[in-house]
mmCIF file of C-alpha atoms and ligand atoms in Angstrom:
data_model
loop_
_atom_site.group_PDB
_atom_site.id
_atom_site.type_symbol
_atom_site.label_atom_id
_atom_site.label_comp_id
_atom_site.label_asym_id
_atom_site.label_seq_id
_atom_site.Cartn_x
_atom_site.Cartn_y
_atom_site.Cartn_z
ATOM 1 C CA UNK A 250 90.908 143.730 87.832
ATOM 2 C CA UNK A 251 92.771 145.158 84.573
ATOM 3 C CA UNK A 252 95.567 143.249 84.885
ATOM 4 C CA UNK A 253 93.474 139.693 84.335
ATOM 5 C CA UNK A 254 92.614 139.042 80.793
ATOM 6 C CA UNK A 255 89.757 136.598 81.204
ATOM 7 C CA UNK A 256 87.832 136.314 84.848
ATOM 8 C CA UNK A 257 85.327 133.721 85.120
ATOM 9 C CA UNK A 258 82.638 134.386 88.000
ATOM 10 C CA UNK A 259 80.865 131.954 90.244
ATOM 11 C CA UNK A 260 80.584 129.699 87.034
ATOM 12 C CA UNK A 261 78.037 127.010 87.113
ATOM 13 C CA UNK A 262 77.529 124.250 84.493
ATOM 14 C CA UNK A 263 74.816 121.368 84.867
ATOM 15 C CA UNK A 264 74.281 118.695 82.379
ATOM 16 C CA UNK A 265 70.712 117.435 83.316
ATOM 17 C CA UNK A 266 70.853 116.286 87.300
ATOM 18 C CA UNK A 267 75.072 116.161 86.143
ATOM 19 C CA UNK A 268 76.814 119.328 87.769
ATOM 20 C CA UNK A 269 80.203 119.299 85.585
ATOM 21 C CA UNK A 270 81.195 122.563 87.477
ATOM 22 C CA UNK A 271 79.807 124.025 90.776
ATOM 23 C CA UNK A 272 80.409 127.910 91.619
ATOM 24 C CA UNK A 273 83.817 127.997 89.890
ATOM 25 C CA UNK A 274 85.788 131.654 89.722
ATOM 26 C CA UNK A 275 89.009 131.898 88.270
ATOM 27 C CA UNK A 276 90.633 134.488 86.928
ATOM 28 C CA UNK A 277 93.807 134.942 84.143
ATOM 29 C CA UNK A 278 96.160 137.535 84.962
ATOM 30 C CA UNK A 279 97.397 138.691 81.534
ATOM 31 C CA UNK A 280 101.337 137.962 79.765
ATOM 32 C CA UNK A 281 100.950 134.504 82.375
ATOM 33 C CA UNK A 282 100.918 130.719 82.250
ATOM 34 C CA UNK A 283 97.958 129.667 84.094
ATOM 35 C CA UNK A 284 97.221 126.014 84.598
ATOM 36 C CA UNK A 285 94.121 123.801 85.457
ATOM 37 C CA UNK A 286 94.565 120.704 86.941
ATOM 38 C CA UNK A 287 92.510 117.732 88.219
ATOM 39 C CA UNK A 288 91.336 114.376 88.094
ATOM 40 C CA UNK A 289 89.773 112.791 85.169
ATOM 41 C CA UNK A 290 86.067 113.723 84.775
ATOM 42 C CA UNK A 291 86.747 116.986 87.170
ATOM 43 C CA UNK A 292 85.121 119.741 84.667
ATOM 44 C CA UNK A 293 88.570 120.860 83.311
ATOM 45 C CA UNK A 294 87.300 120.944 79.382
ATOM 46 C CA UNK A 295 83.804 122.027 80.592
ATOM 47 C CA UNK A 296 85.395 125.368 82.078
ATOM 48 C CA UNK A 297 87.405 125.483 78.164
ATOM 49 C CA UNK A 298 83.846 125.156 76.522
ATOM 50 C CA UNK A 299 81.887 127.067 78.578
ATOM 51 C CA UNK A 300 85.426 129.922 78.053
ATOM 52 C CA UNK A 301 85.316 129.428 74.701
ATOM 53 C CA UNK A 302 81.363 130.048 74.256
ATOM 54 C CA UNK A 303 80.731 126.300 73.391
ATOM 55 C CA UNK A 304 78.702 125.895 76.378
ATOM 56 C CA UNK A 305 76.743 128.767 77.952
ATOM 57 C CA UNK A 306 76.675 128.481 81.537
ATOM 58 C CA UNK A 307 74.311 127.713 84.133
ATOM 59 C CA UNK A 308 74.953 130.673 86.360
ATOM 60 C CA UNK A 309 78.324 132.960 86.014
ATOM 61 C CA UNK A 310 79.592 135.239 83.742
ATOM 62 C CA UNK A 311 82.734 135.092 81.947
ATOM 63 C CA UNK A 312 84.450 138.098 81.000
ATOM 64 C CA UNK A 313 87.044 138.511 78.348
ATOM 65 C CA UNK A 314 89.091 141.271 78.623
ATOM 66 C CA UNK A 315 86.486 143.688 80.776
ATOM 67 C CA UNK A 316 83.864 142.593 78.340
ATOM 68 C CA UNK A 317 80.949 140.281 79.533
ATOM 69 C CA UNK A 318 81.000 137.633 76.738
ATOM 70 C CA UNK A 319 78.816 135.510 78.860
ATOM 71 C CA UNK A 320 76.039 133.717 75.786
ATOM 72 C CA UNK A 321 77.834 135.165 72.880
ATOM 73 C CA UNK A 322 78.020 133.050 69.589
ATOM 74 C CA UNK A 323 80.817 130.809 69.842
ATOM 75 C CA UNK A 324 82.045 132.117 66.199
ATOM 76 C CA UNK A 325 82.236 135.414 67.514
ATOM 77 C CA UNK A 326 85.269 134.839 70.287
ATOM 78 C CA UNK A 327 88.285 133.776 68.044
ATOM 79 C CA UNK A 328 88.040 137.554 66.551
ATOM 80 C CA UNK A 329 88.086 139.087 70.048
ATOM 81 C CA UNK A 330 91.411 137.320 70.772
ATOM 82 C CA UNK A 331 90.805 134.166 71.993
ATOM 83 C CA UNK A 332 91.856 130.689 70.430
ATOM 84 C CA UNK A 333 92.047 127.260 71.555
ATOM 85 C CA UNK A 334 93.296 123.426 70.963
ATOM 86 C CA UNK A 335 91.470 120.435 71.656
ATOM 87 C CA UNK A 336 92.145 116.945 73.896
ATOM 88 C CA UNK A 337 92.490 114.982 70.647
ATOM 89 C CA UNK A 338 94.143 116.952 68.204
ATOM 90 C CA UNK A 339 91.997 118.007 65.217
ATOM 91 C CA UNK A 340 93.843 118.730 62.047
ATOM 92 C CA UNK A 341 92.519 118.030 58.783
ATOM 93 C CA UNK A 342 93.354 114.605 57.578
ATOM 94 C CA UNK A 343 93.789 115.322 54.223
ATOM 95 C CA UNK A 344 95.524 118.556 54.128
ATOM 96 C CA UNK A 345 99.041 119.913 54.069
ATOM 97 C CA UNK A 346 100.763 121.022 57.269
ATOM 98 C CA UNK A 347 100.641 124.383 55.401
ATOM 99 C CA UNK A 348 96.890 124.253 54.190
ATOM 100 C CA UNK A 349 95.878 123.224 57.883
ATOM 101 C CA UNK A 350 97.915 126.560 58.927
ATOM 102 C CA UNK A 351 96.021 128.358 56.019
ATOM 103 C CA UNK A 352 92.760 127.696 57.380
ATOM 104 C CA UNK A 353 93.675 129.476 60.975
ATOM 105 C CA UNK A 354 94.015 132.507 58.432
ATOM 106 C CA UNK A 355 91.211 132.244 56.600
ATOM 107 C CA UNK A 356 88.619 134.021 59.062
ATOM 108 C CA UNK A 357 90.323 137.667 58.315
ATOM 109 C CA UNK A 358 89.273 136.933 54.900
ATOM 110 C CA UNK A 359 86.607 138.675 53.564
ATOM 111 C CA UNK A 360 85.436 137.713 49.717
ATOM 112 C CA UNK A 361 81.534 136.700 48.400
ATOM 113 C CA UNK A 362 80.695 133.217 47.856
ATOM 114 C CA UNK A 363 81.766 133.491 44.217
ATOM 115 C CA UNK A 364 84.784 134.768 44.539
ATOM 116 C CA UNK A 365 86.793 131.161 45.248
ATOM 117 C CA UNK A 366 84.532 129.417 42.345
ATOM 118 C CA UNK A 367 85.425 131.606 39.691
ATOM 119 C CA UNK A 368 88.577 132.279 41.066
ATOM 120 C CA UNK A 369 88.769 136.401 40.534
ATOM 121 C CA UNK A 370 91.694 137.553 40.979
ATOM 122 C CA UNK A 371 90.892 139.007 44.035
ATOM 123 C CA UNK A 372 90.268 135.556 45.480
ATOM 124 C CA UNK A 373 93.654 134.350 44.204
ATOM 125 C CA UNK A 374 95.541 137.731 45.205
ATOM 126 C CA UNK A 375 94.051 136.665 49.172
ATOM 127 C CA UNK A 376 94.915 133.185 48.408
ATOM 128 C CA UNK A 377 98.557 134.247 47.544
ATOM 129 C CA UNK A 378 98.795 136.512 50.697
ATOM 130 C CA UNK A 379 97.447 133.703 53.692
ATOM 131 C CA UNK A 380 99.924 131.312 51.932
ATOM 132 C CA UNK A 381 102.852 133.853 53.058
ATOM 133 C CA UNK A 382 101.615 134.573 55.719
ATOM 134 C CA UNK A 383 100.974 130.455 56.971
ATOM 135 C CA UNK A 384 104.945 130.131 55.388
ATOM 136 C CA UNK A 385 105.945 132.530 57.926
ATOM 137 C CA UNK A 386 104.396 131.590 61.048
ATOM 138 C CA UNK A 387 105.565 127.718 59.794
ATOM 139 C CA UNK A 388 109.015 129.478 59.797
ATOM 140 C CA UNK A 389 108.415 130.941 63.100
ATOM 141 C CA UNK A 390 107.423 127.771 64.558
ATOM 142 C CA UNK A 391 110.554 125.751 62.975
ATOM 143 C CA UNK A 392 108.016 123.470 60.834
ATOM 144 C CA UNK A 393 108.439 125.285 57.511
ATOM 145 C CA UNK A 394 110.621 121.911 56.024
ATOM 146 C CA UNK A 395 107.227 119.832 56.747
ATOM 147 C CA UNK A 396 104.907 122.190 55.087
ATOM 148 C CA UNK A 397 103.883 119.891 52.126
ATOM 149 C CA UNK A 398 103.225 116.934 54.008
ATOM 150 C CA UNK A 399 100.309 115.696 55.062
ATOM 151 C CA UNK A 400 99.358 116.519 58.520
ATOM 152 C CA UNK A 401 98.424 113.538 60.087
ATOM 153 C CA UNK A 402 101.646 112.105 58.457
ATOM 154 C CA UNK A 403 103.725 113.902 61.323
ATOM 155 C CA UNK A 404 104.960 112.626 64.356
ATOM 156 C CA UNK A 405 102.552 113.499 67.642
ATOM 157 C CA UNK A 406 104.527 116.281 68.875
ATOM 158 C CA UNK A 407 104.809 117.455 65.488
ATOM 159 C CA UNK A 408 100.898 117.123 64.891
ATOM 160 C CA UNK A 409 100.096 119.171 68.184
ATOM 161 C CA UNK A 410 102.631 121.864 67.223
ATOM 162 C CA UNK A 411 100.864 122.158 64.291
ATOM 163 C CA UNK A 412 97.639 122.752 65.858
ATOM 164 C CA UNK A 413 98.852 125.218 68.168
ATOM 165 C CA UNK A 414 100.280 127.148 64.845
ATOM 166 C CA UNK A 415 97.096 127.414 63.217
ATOM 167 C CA UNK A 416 95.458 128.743 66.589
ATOM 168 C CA UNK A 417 98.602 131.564 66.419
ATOM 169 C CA UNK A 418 97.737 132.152 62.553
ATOM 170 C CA UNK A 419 94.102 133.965 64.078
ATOM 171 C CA UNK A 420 96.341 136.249 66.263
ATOM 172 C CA UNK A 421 95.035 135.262 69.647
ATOM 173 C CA UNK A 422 95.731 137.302 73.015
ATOM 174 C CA UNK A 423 94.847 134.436 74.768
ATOM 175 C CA UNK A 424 95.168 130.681 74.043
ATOM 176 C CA UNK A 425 94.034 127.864 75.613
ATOM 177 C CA UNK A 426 95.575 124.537 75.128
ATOM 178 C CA UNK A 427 93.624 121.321 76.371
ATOM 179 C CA UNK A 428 96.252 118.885 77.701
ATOM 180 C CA UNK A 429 98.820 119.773 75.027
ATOM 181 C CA UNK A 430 101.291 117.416 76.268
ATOM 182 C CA UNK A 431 98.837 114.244 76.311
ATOM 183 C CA UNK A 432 100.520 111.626 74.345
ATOM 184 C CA UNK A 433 103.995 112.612 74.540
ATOM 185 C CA UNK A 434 106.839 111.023 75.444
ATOM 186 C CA UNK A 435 109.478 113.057 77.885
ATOM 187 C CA UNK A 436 111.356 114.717 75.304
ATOM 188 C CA UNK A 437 108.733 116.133 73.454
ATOM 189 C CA UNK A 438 107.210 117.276 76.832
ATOM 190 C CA UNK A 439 110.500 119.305 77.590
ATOM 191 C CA UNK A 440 110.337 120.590 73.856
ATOM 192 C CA UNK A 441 106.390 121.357 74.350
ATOM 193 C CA UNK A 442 107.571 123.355 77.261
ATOM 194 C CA UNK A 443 110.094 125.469 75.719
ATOM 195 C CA UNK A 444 108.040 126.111 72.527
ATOM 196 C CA UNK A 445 104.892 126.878 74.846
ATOM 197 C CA UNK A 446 107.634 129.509 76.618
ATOM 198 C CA UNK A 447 108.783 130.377 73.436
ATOM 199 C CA UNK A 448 105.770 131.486 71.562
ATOM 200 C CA UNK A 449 103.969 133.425 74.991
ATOM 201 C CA UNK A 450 107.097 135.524 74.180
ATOM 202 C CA UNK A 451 107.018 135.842 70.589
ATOM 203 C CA UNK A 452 103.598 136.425 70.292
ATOM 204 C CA UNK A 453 102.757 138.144 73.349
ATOM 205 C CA UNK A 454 100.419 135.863 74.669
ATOM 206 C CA UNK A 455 98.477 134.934 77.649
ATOM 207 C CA UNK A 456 98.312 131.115 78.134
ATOM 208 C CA UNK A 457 95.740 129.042 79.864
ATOM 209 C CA UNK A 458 96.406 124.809 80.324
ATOM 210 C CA UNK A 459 95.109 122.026 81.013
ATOM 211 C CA UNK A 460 97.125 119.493 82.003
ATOM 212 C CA UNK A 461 97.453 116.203 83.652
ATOM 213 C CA UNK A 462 101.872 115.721 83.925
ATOM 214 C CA UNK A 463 102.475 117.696 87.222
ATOM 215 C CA UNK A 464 106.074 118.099 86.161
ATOM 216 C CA UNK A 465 104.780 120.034 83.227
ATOM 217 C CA UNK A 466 102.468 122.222 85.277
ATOM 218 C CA UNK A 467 104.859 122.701 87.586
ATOM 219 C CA UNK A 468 107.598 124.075 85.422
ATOM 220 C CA UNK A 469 105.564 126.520 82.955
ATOM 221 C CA UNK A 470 102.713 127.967 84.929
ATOM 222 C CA UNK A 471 102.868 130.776 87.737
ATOM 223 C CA UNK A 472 99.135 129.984 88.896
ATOM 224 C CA UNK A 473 97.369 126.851 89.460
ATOM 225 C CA UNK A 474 93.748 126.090 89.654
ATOM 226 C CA UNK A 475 93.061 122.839 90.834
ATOM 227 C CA UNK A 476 89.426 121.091 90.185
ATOM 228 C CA UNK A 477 87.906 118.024 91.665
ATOM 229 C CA UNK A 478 83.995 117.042 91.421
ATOM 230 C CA UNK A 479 83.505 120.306 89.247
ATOM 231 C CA UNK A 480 84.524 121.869 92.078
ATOM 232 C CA UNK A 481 87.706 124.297 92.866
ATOM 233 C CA UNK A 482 89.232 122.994 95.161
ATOM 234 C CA UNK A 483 92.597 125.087 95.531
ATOM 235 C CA UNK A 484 94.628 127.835 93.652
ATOM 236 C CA UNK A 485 97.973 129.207 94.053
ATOM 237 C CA UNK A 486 101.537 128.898 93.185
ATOM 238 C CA UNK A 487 103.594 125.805 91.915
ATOM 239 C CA UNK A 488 105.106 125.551 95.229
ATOM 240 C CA UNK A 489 101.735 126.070 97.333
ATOM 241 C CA UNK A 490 99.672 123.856 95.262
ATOM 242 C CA UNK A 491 102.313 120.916 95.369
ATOM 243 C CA UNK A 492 101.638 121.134 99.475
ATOM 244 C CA UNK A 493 98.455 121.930 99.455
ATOM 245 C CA UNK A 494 96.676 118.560 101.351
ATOM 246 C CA UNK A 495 93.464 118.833 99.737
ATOM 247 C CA UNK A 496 95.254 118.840 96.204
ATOM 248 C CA UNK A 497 97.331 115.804 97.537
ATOM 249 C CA UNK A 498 94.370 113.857 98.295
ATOM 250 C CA UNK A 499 92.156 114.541 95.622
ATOM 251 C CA UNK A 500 94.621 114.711 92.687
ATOM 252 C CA UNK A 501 98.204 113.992 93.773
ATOM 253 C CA UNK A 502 97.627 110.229 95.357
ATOM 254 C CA UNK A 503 100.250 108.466 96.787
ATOM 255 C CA UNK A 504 102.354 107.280 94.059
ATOM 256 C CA UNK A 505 103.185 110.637 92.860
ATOM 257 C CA UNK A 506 103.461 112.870 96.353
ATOM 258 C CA UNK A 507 106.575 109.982 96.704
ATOM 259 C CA UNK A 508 107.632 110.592 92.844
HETATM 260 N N1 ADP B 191 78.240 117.994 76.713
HETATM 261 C C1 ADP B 191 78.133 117.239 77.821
HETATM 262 N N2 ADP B 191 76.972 116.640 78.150
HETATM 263 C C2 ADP B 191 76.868 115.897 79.262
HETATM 264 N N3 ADP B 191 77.851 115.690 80.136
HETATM 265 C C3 ADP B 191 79.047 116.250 79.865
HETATM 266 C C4 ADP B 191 79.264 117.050 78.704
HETATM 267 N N4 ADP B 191 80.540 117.493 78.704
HETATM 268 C C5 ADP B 191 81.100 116.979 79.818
HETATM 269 N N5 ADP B 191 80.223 116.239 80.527
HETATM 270 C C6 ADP B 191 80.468 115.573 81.805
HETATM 271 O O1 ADP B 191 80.983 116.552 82.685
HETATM 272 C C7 ADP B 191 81.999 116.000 83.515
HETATM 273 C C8 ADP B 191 83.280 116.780 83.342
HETATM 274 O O2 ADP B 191 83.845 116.456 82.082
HETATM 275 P P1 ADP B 191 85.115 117.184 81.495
HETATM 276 O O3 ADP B 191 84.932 118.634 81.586
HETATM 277 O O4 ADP B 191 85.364 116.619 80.146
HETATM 278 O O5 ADP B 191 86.255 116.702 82.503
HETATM 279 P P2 ADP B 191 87.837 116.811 82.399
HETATM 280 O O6 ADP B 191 88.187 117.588 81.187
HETATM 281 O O7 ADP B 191 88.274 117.460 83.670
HETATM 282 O O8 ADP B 191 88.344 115.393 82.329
HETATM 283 C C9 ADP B 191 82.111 114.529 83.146
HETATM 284 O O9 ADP B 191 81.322 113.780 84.040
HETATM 285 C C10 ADP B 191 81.545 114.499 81.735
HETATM 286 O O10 ADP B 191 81.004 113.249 81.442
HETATM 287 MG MG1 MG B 192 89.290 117.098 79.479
#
């Protein structure tokens, strides 16, 4: 359908006699918030990999925006428009919150392999031009004051916000954020929410999660996939998955249908 950004077709991913996901199809309608939920171990990051090109599926096709990107080099996606985050967040240790935001601009760049040893100006002219344009987006993103420190220095929240800006800095029509909110306490949940609201806006984005706080789910996404065994088990809205029995068995449990 034109309206859905990424559709993913009876996809099927097997790790030796290990089948991570059996004859899973979901598709991303585009401008939404589309989650992907389920138990530990269910396949969720498998389906991001095998998205993302990391993994080339068993059987299925993925397409990305009409296009059959289905085996493609994973280096080839973030220019089409898509861009992720990972489980554990992966900044580097040793850079600034701006030079980490830098690097997310760095694959428009074009220059030869001398260029950034002897420093032409050309080089430094580029240089000059990604560090405006990572001051910016820090701007955007309301972490401009912590652009000198070191990364890993920031607070969690901070640390995934950061991540998620230097997925932004490659201009992505669709991100996908791997349990963003993992870690957090409440109140940077409710400000992941709003910022994950925020920037979909601001950027025009389409937004596919994973995540494992139902409240979260619940309150930012209009669709729901919901895995279990690789498999998917259920899809719909907020209010349809929440009832769905399967979902409450397999992922729900007891504890939190009461809470
Ligand atoms: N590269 C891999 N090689 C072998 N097994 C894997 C690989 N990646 C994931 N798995 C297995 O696939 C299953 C699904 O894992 P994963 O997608 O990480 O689950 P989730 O993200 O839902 O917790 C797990 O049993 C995991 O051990
Ligand atoms: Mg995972």
């Amino acid at each position: 359908m034109e309206n859905n950004i990424l559709v993913c077709e009876h996809i099927t991913m097997k790790f030796g006699g290990l089948v991570a996901l059996n004859d899973v199809s979901l598709n991303v309608t585009k401008s939404s918030i589309t989650g992907l939920i389920g138990p530990n171990g269910a396949g969720k990051t498998t389906m991001f990999n095998v998205i993302t090109c990391n993994l080339k599926p068993t059987l299925g096709n993925i397409f990305f925006e009409g296009k059959n990107i289905t085996g493609f080099k994973p280096y080839k996606i973030v220019p089409l428009g898509m861009a992720r985050t990972f489980q554990n967040i992966r900044l580097f240790e040793n850079l600034t919150v701006l030079e980490n935001i830098m690097i997310g601009f760095a694959h428009k760049v074009k220059y030869r392999l001398f260029e950034p040893i002897l420093k032409t100006p050309k080089f430094l002219n580029q240089e000059k031009e990604i560090k405006i344009k990572a001051f910016e987006l820090l701007e955007k993103v309301n972490l401009k004051e912590k652009a000198y420190l070191k990364a890993t220095g920031l607070s969690y929240g901070e640390q995934r916000k950061v991540e998620i800006a230097r997925a932004l800095a490659t201009s992505p029509k669709l991100l996908l954020l791997d349990e963003p909110a993992a870690g957090m306490n409440p109140s940077e949940k409710i400000a992941l929410m709003y910022f994950i609201k925020e920037i979909k806006d601001s950027f025009n984005l389409t937004i596919l999660l994973i995540e494992h706080d139902m409240k979260f789910v619940m309150g930012i996404c209009q669709k729901i996939y919901v895995l279990d065994y690789g498999a998917k088990i259920a899809e719909g809205t907020p209010e349809e998955i929440q009832k769905n029995p399967k979902v409450i068995a397999a992922y729900l449990g007891e504890a939190n249908v009461k809470g």
